């Protein structure tokens, strides 16, 4: 089956520190990969995505590269801000045939706290 | 320009009293999903509609039902809410499978059961 494994949180960083949140996946075929962000009390927002190997998704200073050889999609940001404090979810949509090929599989989420 | 709209944002209901949460979308997407998210957990898929076809997850309790009267609207009915059903309920939509498929989420409805 399909699964996503994220590093355990919570992660606490000082402002302007470098961020990495690890994500690895198991899937048949070649899934699309996503990072979603959830601010306190809100729904999920798409942060970035990549649809094929070696693609790099980027948004708001965050980046993640689709690594097929290591089945990974690690999230990085060079300099975090207090406003980046949120829960980050790695997710995939498989592209094998059959029912459910458009359904998201989530990781468990990583809570990030950035302190001034 | 909200594309997936959930109402209400906060809902308080009494133990055992039926409650309905609503979701609407302006994206004309085929697929609509309902997720339950408890504190500090990932969203858990309850069911989804592919057009009018209803797909229930195997472990979704019978207490949870859904209706999709048209493309734009989808409802989550909880027939007899228990204290364990207190959670954030998230609606999402997506197009058909394909490389550009992604899910768009609403703001969520926070359900409290008293």
Tab-separated table of N, CA, C and O in Angstrom, chain A:
chain	number	residue	atom	x	y	z
A	1	UNK	N	0.824	-1.198	0.000
A	1	UNK	CA	0.000	0.000	0.000
A	1	UNK	C	0.856	1.244	0.000
A	1	UNK	O	2.079	1.197	0.011
A	2	UNK	N	0.173	2.372	-0.011
A	2	UNK	CA	0.853	3.662	-0.023
A	2	UNK	C	1.031	4.178	1.394
A	2	UNK	O	0.136	4.036	2.226
A	3	UNK	N	2.169	4.797	1.674
A	3	UNK	CA	2.388	5.361	3.002
A	3	UNK	C	3.383	6.506	2.929
A	3	UNK	O	4.187	6.597	2.001
A	4	UNK	N	3.296	7.381	3.917
A	4	UNK	CA	4.204	8.529	4.029
A	4	UNK	C	4.728	8.566	5.456
A	4	UNK	O	3.950	8.466	6.411
A	5	UNK	N	6.033	8.714	5.591
A	5	UNK	CA	6.660	8.778	6.910
A	5	UNK	C	7.373	10.116	7.059
A	5	UNK	O	8.215	10.478	6.246
A	6	UNK	N	7.002	10.838	8.089
A	6	UNK	CA	7.625	12.137	8.385
A	6	UNK	C	8.404	12.055	9.671
A	6	UNK	O	8.091	11.251	10.558
A	7	UNK	N	9.390	12.940	9.791
A	7	UNK	CA	10.119	13.006	11.045
A	7	UNK	C	9.179	13.435	12.163
A	7	UNK	O	8.235	14.201	11.958
A	8	UNK	N	9.442	12.900	13.334
A	8	UNK	CA	8.615	13.212	14.482
A	8	UNK	C	8.884	14.640	14.931
A	8	UNK	O	9.994	15.117	14.908
A	9	UNK	N	7.849	15.311	15.386
A	9	UNK	CA	8.040	16.620	15.978
A	9	UNK	C	7.878	16.547	17.485
A	9	UNK	O	7.897	15.468	18.050
A	10	UNK	N	7.681	17.664	18.138
A	10	UNK	CA	7.724	18.988	17.529
A	10	UNK	C	9.153	19.455	17.269
A	10	UNK	O	10.092	18.950	17.870
A	11	UNK	N	9.258	20.389	16.349
A	11	UNK	CA	10.539	21.002	16.021
A	11	UNK	C	10.493	22.453	16.471
A	11	UNK	O	9.548	23.178	16.133
A	12	UNK	N	11.475	22.856	17.250
A	12	UNK	CA	11.554	24.242	17.713
A	12	UNK	C	12.842	24.854	17.200
A	12	UNK	O	13.924	24.303	17.421
A	13	UNK	N	12.705	25.979	16.510
A	13	UNK	CA	13.857	26.663	15.933
A	13	UNK	C	13.822	28.142	16.278
A	13	UNK	O	12.749	28.708	16.499
A	14	UNK	N	14.984	28.735	16.288
A	14	UNK	CA	15.073	30.178	16.430
A	14	UNK	C	14.855	30.826	15.061
A	14	UNK	O	15.131	30.221	14.013
A	15	UNK	N	14.361	32.042	15.102
A	15	UNK	CA	14.142	32.781	13.851
A	15	UNK	C	15.450	32.843	13.064
A	15	UNK	O	16.540	32.971	13.625
A	16	UNK	N	15.319	32.696	11.741
A	16	UNK	CA	16.426	32.724	10.783
A	16	UNK	C	17.229	31.421	10.743
A	16	UNK	O	18.202	31.331	9.987
A	17	UNK	N	16.839	30.425	11.505
A	17	UNK	CA	17.523	29.126	11.437
A	17	UNK	C	17.121	28.400	10.171
A	17	UNK	O	16.115	28.718	9.517
A	18	UNK	N	17.917	27.368	9.833
A	18	UNK	CA	17.639	26.529	8.676
A	18	UNK	C	16.696	25.396	9.083
A	18	UNK	O	16.859	24.792	10.138
A	19	UNK	N	15.734	25.132	8.214
A	19	UNK	CA	14.738	24.098	8.513
A	19	UNK	C	14.861	22.944	7.539
A	19	UNK	O	14.963	23.156	6.317
A	20	UNK	N	14.830	21.725	8.085
A	20	UNK	CA	14.621	20.518	7.276
A	20	UNK	C	13.587	19.662	7.969
A	20	UNK	O	13.706	19.393	9.173
A	21	UNK	N	12.583	19.243	7.242
A	21	UNK	CA	11.627	18.246	7.727
A	21	UNK	C	11.683	17.077	6.750
A	21	UNK	O	11.378	17.230	5.567
A	22	UNK	N	12.099	15.933	7.259
A	22	UNK	CA	12.270	14.769	6.393
A	22	UNK	C	10.941	14.091	6.080
A	22	UNK	O	10.058	14.000	6.936
A	23	UNK	N	10.842	13.599	4.857
A	23	UNK	CA	9.662	12.866	4.413
A	23	UNK	C	10.102	11.783	3.442
A	23	UNK	O	10.825	12.058	2.478
A	24	UNK	N	9.692	10.565	3.702
A	24	UNK	CA	9.908	9.470	2.761
A	24	UNK	C	8.572	8.809	2.475
A	24	UNK	O	7.641	8.900	3.272
A	25	UNK	N	8.500	8.132	1.354
A	25	UNK	CA	7.217	7.561	0.957
A	25	UNK	C	7.389	6.153	0.407
A	25	UNK	O	8.476	5.760	-0.012
A	26	UNK	N	6.293	5.437	0.428
A	26	UNK	CA	6.185	4.139	-0.235
A	26	UNK	C	4.948	4.183	-1.112
A	26	UNK	O	3.861	4.549	-0.634
A	27	UNK	N	5.119	3.883	-2.376
A	27	UNK	CA	3.980	3.921	-3.289
A	27	UNK	C	4.290	3.076	-4.507
A	27	UNK	O	5.440	2.923	-4.887
A	28	UNK	N	3.236	2.562	-5.107
A	28	UNK	CA	3.397	1.901	-6.396
A	28	UNK	C	3.421	2.963	-7.482
A	28	UNK	O	2.768	3.999	-7.362
A	29	UNK	N	4.173	2.733	-8.503
A	29	UNK	CA	4.225	3.698	-9.587
A	29	UNK	C	4.963	4.967	-9.197
A	29	UNK	O	5.869	4.963	-8.360
A	30	UNK	N	4.516	6.061	-9.781
A	30	UNK	CA	5.195	7.338	-9.591
A	30	UNK	C	4.190	8.353	-9.069
A	30	UNK	O	3.503	9.008	-9.837
A	31	UNK	N	4.135	8.491	-7.756
A	31	UNK	CA	3.115	9.382	-7.196
A	31	UNK	C	3.461	10.858	-7.384
A	31	UNK	O	4.606	11.207	-7.672
A	32	UNK	N	2.467	11.709	-7.229
A	32	UNK	CA	2.702	13.138	-7.025
A	32	UNK	C	2.901	13.367	-5.534
A	32	UNK	O	2.271	12.710	-4.710
A	33	UNK	N	3.766	14.307	-5.203
A	33	UNK	CA	4.117	14.548	-3.799
A	33	UNK	C	3.781	15.982	-3.422
A	33	UNK	O	3.912	16.901	-4.243
A	34	UNK	N	3.352	16.159	-2.185
A	34	UNK	CA	2.855	17.453	-1.728
A	34	UNK	C	3.361	17.741	-0.313
A	34	UNK	O	3.581	16.833	0.480
A	35	UNK	N	3.480	19.028	-0.031
A	35	UNK	CA	3.572	19.496	1.340
A	35	UNK	C	2.396	20.436	1.579
A	35	UNK	O	2.184	21.380	0.810
A	36	UNK	N	1.648	20.119	2.641
A	36	UNK	CA	0.565	20.985	3.081
A	36	UNK	C	0.958	21.610	4.409
A	36	UNK	O	1.660	21.007	5.223
A	37	UNK	N	0.451	22.816	4.647
A	37	UNK	CA	0.701	23.508	5.906
A	37	UNK	C	-0.635	23.814	6.571
A	37	UNK	O	-1.616	24.149	5.885
A	38	UNK	N	-0.667	23.669	7.875
A	38	UNK	CA	-1.892	23.955	8.644
A	38	UNK	C	-1.539	24.904	9.777
A	38	UNK	O	-0.821	24.530	10.717
A	39	UNK	N	-2.044	26.120	9.683
A	39	UNK	CA	-1.867	27.098	10.748
A	39	UNK	C	-2.903	26.824	11.832
A	39	UNK	O	-3.960	26.225	11.554
A	40	UNK	N	-2.657	27.255	13.057
A	40	UNK	CA	-3.555	26.925	14.171
A	40	UNK	C	-5.004	27.282	13.873
A	40	UNK	O	-5.303	28.407	13.458
A	41	UNK	N	-5.887	26.325	14.061
A	41	UNK	CA	-7.319	26.546	13.891
A	41	UNK	C	-7.785	26.652	12.458
A	41	UNK	O	-8.952	26.985	12.212
A	42	UNK	N	-6.918	26.364	11.509
A	42	UNK	CA	-7.261	26.517	10.089
A	42	UNK	C	-7.272	25.179	9.367
A	42	UNK	O	-6.865	24.144	9.907
A	43	UNK	N	-7.762	25.219	8.126
A	43	UNK	CA	-7.684	24.039	7.274
A	43	UNK	C	-6.290	23.893	6.694
A	43	UNK	O	-5.362	24.621	7.059
A	44	UNK	N	-6.144	22.948	5.776
A	44	UNK	CA	-4.839	22.713	5.156
A	44	UNK	C	-4.681	23.562	3.904
A	44	UNK	O	-5.615	23.715	3.112
A	45	UNK	N	-3.485	24.082	3.730
A	45	UNK	CA	-3.166	24.839	2.521
A	45	UNK	C	-2.018	24.133	1.800
A	45	UNK	O	-1.062	23.709	2.437
A	46	UNK	N	-2.135	24.060	0.493
A	46	UNK	CA	-1.043	23.483	-0.278
A	46	UNK	C	0.150	24.432	-0.231
A	46	UNK	O	0.029	25.609	-0.570
A	47	UNK	N	1.292	23.917	0.173
A	47	UNK	CA	2.512	24.727	0.231
A	47	UNK	C	3.305	24.584	-1.067
A	47	UNK	O	3.707	25.559	-1.676
A	48	UNK	N	3.526	23.340	-1.487
A	48	UNK	CA	4.238	23.095	-2.738
A	48	UNK	C	3.992	21.658	-3.175
A	48	UNK	O	3.525	20.834	-2.384
A	49	UNK	N	4.339	21.396	-4.434
A	49	UNK	CA	4.137	20.043	-4.947
A	49	UNK	C	5.181	19.724	-6.000
A	49	UNK	O	5.835	20.628	-6.550
A	50	UNK	N	5.313	18.425	-6.301
A	50	UNK	CA	6.172	17.953	-7.386
A	50	UNK	C	5.515	16.723	-7.978
A	50	UNK	O	5.004	15.873	-7.241
A	51	UNK	N	5.522	16.625	-9.285
A	51	UNK	CA	4.768	15.561	-9.935
A	51	UNK	C	5.637	14.511	-10.594
A	51	UNK	O	5.124	13.475	-11.018
A	52	UNK	N	6.940	14.721	-10.691
A	52	UNK	CA	7.797	13.690	-11.266
A	52	UNK	C	9.192	13.806	-10.689
A	52	UNK	O	9.574	14.814	-10.091
A	53	UNK	N	9.950	12.741	-10.886
A	53	UNK	CA	11.283	12.650	-10.314
A	53	UNK	C	12.139	13.843	-10.719
A	53	UNK	O	12.106	14.307	-11.867
A	54	UNK	N	12.898	14.339	-9.737
A	54	UNK	CA	13.827	15.464	-9.871
A	54	UNK	C	13.143	16.824	-9.954
A	54	UNK	O	13.830	17.847	-10.011
A	55	UNK	N	11.826	16.850	-9.960
A	55	UNK	CA	11.111	18.126	-9.882
A	55	UNK	C	11.395	18.771	-8.538
A	55	UNK	O	11.460	18.094	-7.521
A	56	UNK	N	11.487	20.081	-8.546
A	56	UNK	CA	11.605	20.827	-7.295
A	56	UNK	C	10.377	21.705	-7.153
A	56	UNK	O	10.089	22.521	-8.026
A	57	UNK	N	9.672	21.536	-6.052
A	57	UNK	CA	8.567	22.432	-5.728
A	57	UNK	C	9.091	23.530	-4.828
A	57	UNK	O	9.958	23.303	-3.986
A	58	UNK	N	8.557	24.736	-4.996
A	58	UNK	CA	9.003	25.842	-4.157
A	58	UNK	C	7.881	26.847	-3.965
A	58	UNK	O	7.054	27.053	-4.859
A	59	UNK	N	7.879	27.489	-2.798
A	59	UNK	CA	6.862	28.485	-2.489
A	59	UNK	C	7.234	29.133	-1.169
A	59	UNK	O	7.607	28.442	-0.216
A	60	UNK	N	7.133	30.440	-1.098
A	60	UNK	CA	7.346	31.205	0.135
A	60	UNK	C	8.700	30.886	0.780
A	60	UNK	O	8.821	30.888	2.012
A	61	UNK	N	9.691	30.582	-0.012
A	61	UNK	CA	11.011	30.289	0.524
A	61	UNK	C	11.228	28.829	0.884
A	61	UNK	O	12.343	28.419	1.201
A	62	UNK	N	10.162	28.035	0.845
A	62	UNK	CA	10.264	26.598	1.094
A	62	UNK	C	10.566	25.878	-0.221
A	62	UNK	O	10.107	26.282	-1.282
A	63	UNK	N	11.333	24.784	-0.101
A	63	UNK	CA	11.641	23.960	-1.270
A	63	UNK	C	11.607	22.487	-0.892
A	63	UNK	O	11.862	22.130	0.264
A	64	UNK	N	11.288	21.663	-1.882
A	64	UNK	CA	11.394	20.215	-1.705
A	64	UNK	C	11.651	19.599	-3.072
A	64	UNK	O	11.040	20.020	-4.061
A	65	UNK	N	12.544	18.615	-3.119
A	65	UNK	CA	12.902	17.973	-4.380
A	65	UNK	C	12.459	16.515	-4.356
A	65	UNK	O	12.723	15.790	-3.390
A	66	UNK	N	11.806	16.103	-5.412
A	66	UNK	CA	11.309	14.744	-5.571
A	66	UNK	C	12.485	13.839	-5.916
A	66	UNK	O	13.027	13.892	-7.016
A	67	UNK	N	12.882	12.989	-4.965
A	67	UNK	CA	14.010	12.079	-5.159
A	67	UNK	C	13.502	10.658	-5.273
A	67	UNK	O	13.165	10.030	-4.277
A	68	UNK	N	13.468	10.177	-6.485
A	68	UNK	CA	12.937	8.834	-6.709
A	68	UNK	C	13.879	7.783	-6.142
A	68	UNK	O	13.448	6.762	-5.597
A	69	UNK	N	15.184	8.009	-6.253
A	69	UNK	CA	16.149	6.986	-5.843
A	69	UNK	C	16.125	6.743	-4.341
A	69	UNK	O	16.406	5.641	-3.875
A	70	UNK	N	15.777	7.794	-3.575
A	70	UNK	CA	15.693	7.647	-2.119
A	70	UNK	C	14.250	7.707	-1.624
A	70	UNK	O	14.011	7.686	-0.419
A	71	UNK	N	13.300	7.757	-2.544
A	71	UNK	CA	11.859	7.905	-2.240
A	71	UNK	C	11.642	8.950	-1.150
A	71	UNK	O	11.011	8.701	-0.115
A	72	UNK	N	12.178	10.138	-1.397
A	72	UNK	CA	12.103	11.189	-0.384
A	72	UNK	C	11.607	12.497	-0.989
A	72	UNK	O	11.681	12.712	-2.209
A	73	UNK	N	11.131	13.362	-0.103
A	73	UNK	CA	10.608	14.685	-0.506
A	73	UNK	C	10.775	15.605	0.699
A	73	UNK	O	9.824	16.097	1.280
A	74	UNK	N	12.000	15.842	1.081
A	74	UNK	CA	12.299	16.608	2.293
A	74	UNK	C	12.002	18.094	2.091
A	74	UNK	O	12.383	18.682	1.072
A	75	UNK	N	11.415	18.707	3.097
A	75	UNK	CA	11.077	20.124	3.056
A	75	UNK	C	12.213	20.937	3.670
A	75	UNK	O	12.693	20.595	4.757
A	76	UNK	N	12.606	22.020	3.000
A	76	UNK	CA	13.680	22.864	3.506
A	76	UNK	C	13.316	24.340	3.374
A	76	UNK	O	12.585	24.729	2.463
A	77	UNK	N	13.866	25.113	4.306
A	77	UNK	CA	13.789	26.563	4.187
A	77	UNK	C	15.047	27.142	4.808
A	77	UNK	O	15.447	26.738	5.899
A	78	UNK	N	15.638	28.087	4.129
A	78	UNK	CA	16.926	28.592	4.564
A	78	UNK	C	16.883	29.469	5.804
A	78	UNK	O	17.838	29.488	6.587
A	79	UNK	N	15.761	30.170	6.008
A	79	UNK	CA	15.690	31.114	7.121
A	79	UNK	C	14.231	31.218	7.558
A	79	UNK	O	13.427	31.896	6.917
A	80	UNK	N	13.905	30.533	8.665
A	80	UNK	CA	12.492	30.492	9.080
A	80	UNK	C	12.119	31.763	9.832
A	80	UNK	O	12.971	32.438	10.434
A	81	UNK	N	10.828	32.064	9.796
A	81	UNK	CA	10.264	33.202	10.496
A	81	UNK	C	9.232	32.720	11.511
A	81	UNK	O	8.716	31.592	11.393
A	82	UNK	N	8.931	33.588	12.458
A	82	UNK	CA	7.924	33.235	13.468
A	82	UNK	C	6.601	32.855	12.783
A	82	UNK	O	5.898	31.934	13.223
A	83	UNK	N	6.288	33.522	11.683
A	83	UNK	CA	5.030	33.261	10.973
A	83	UNK	C	4.995	31.893	10.289
A	83	UNK	O	3.934	31.478	9.802
A	84	UNK	N	6.113	31.196	10.267
A	84	UNK	CA	6.142	29.832	9.699
A	84	UNK	C	5.694	28.783	10.709
A	84	UNK	O	5.593	27.598	10.365
A	85	UNK	N	5.449	29.184	11.934
A	85	UNK	CA	5.005	28.246	12.957
A	85	UNK	C	3.668	27.636	12.551
A	85	UNK	O	2.679	28.353	12.346
A	86	UNK	N	3.648	26.324	12.410
A	86	UNK	CA	2.473	25.630	11.892
A	86	UNK	C	2.760	24.130	11.945
A	86	UNK	O	3.839	23.701	12.360
A	87	UNK	N	1.783	23.345	11.495
A	87	UNK	CA	1.987	21.907	11.314
A	87	UNK	C	2.144	21.639	9.826
A	87	UNK	O	1.356	22.142	9.014
A	88	UNK	N	3.141	20.866	9.473
A	88	UNK	CA	3.449	20.572	8.076
A	88	UNK	C	3.189	19.093	7.799
A	88	UNK	O	3.664	18.220	8.530
A	89	UNK	N	2.420	18.843	6.743
A	89	UNK	CA	2.064	17.477	6.363
A	89	UNK	C	2.639	17.162	4.990
A	89	UNK	O	2.422	17.897	4.022
A	90	UNK	N	3.354	16.049	4.923
A	90	UNK	CA	3.788	15.511	3.644
A	90	UNK	C	2.694	14.563	3.143
A	90	UNK	O	2.053	13.873	3.956
A	91	UNK	N	2.460	14.529	1.847
A	91	UNK	CA	1.365	13.702	1.329
A	91	UNK	C	1.672	13.260	-0.095
A	91	UNK	O	2.513	13.857	-0.775
A	92	UNK	N	0.990	12.217	-0.519
A	92	UNK	CA	1.136	11.758	-1.893
A	92	UNK	C	-0.215	11.413	-2.487
A	92	UNK	O	-1.179	11.110	-1.771
A	93	UNK	N	-0.271	11.478	-3.791
A	93	UNK	CA	-1.378	10.928	-4.574
A	93	UNK	C	-0.761	9.943	-5.552
A	93	UNK	O	0.097	10.310	-6.347
A	94	UNK	N	-1.191	8.677	-5.494
A	94	UNK	CA	-0.627	7.702	-6.416
A	94	UNK	C	-1.156	7.898	-7.821
A	94	UNK	O	-2.208	8.501	-8.019
A	95	UNK	N	-0.450	7.391	-8.770
A	95	UNK	CA	-0.924	7.471	-10.148
A	95	UNK	C	-0.987	6.104	-10.793
A	95	UNK	O	-0.845	5.964	-12.003
A	96	UNK	N	-1.205	5.100	-9.931
A	96	UNK	CA	-1.503	3.806	-10.519
A	96	UNK	C	-2.972	3.803	-10.924
A	96	UNK	O	-3.737	4.668	-10.550
A	97	UNK	N	-3.349	2.840	-11.668
A	97	UNK	CA	-4.713	2.794	-12.179
A	97	UNK	C	-5.650	2.273	-11.108
A	97	UNK	O	-5.226	1.718	-10.110
A	98	UNK	N	-6.896	2.487	-11.306
A	98	UNK	CA	-7.880	1.924	-10.408
A	98	UNK	C	-8.484	2.956	-9.475
A	98	UNK	O	-8.053	4.109	-9.423
A	99	UNK	N	-9.429	2.526	-8.742
A	99	UNK	CA	-10.148	3.418	-7.829
A	99	UNK	C	-9.200	3.957	-6.775
A	99	UNK	O	-8.316	3.252	-6.296
A	100	UNK	N	-9.407	5.204	-6.442
A	100	UNK	CA	-8.603	5.810	-5.389
A	100	UNK	C	-7.295	6.368	-5.859
A	100	UNK	O	-6.472	6.779	-5.035
A	101	UNK	N	-7.089	6.393	-7.164
A	101	UNK	CA	-5.801	6.862	-7.660
A	101	UNK	C	-5.645	8.355	-7.481
A	101	UNK	O	-4.593	8.896	-7.776
A	102	UNK	N	-6.670	9.039	-6.990
A	102	UNK	CA	-6.584	10.469	-6.769
A	102	UNK	C	-6.666	10.815	-5.276
A	102	UNK	O	-6.833	11.950	-4.910
A	103	UNK	N	-6.587	9.829	-4.410
A	103	UNK	CA	-6.751	10.080	-2.982
A	103	UNK	C	-5.424	10.371	-2.305
A	103	UNK	O	-4.424	9.710	-2.551
A	104	UNK	N	-5.451	11.346	-1.415
A	104	UNK	CA	-4.273	11.722	-0.649
A	104	UNK	C	-3.964	10.724	0.448
A	104	UNK	O	-4.859	10.270	1.143
A	105	UNK	N	-2.684	10.409	0.592
A	105	UNK	CA	-2.192	9.704	1.772
A	105	UNK	C	-1.289	10.676	2.518
A	105	UNK	O	-0.334	11.207	1.942
A	106	UNK	N	-1.580	10.918	3.792
A	106	UNK	CA	-0.840	11.890	4.583
A	106	UNK	C	0.182	11.220	5.478
A	106	UNK	O	-0.019	10.107	5.966
A	107	UNK	N	1.267	11.952	5.756
A	107	UNK	CA	2.099	11.635	6.901
A	107	UNK	C	1.431	12.140	8.167
A	107	UNK	O	0.361	12.767	8.121
A	108	UNK	N	2.049	11.893	9.308
A	108	UNK	CA	1.417	12.227	10.584
A	108	UNK	C	1.541	13.692	10.943
A	108	UNK	O	0.897	14.148	11.889
A	109	UNK	N	2.334	14.438	10.199
A	109	UNK	CA	2.473	15.861	10.478
A	109	UNK	C	3.644	16.157	11.401
A	109	UNK	O	3.980	15.359	12.278
A	110	UNK	N	4.243	17.318	11.193
A	110	UNK	CA	5.348	17.788	12.032
A	110	UNK	C	5.043	19.205	12.475
A	110	UNK	O	4.846	20.085	11.627
A	111	UNK	N	4.977	19.391	13.770
A	111	UNK	CA	4.690	20.724	14.299
A	111	UNK	C	5.980	21.515	14.407
A	111	UNK	O	6.947	21.067	15.016
A	112	UNK	N	5.976	22.698	13.803
A	112	UNK	CA	7.122	23.591	13.843
A	112	UNK	C	6.780	24.813	14.676
A	112	UNK	O	5.756	25.458	14.452
A	113	UNK	N	7.637	25.117	15.627
A	113	UNK	CA	7.527	26.351	16.401
A	113	UNK	C	8.789	27.152	16.182
A	113	UNK	O	9.899	26.637	16.380
A	114	UNK	N	8.612	28.408	15.780
A	114	UNK	CA	9.755	29.303	15.564
A	114	UNK	C	9.699	30.398	16.611
A	114	UNK	O	8.681	31.089	16.742
A	115	UNK	N	10.783	30.534	17.371
A	115	UNK	CA	10.811	31.519	18.445
A	115	UNK	C	11.695	32.703	18.053
A	115	UNK	O	12.702	32.528	17.375
A	116	UNK	N	11.297	33.895	18.485
A	116	UNK	CA	12.063	35.098	18.100
A	116	UNK	C	13.478	35.075	18.681
A	116	UNK	O	13.720	34.480	19.725
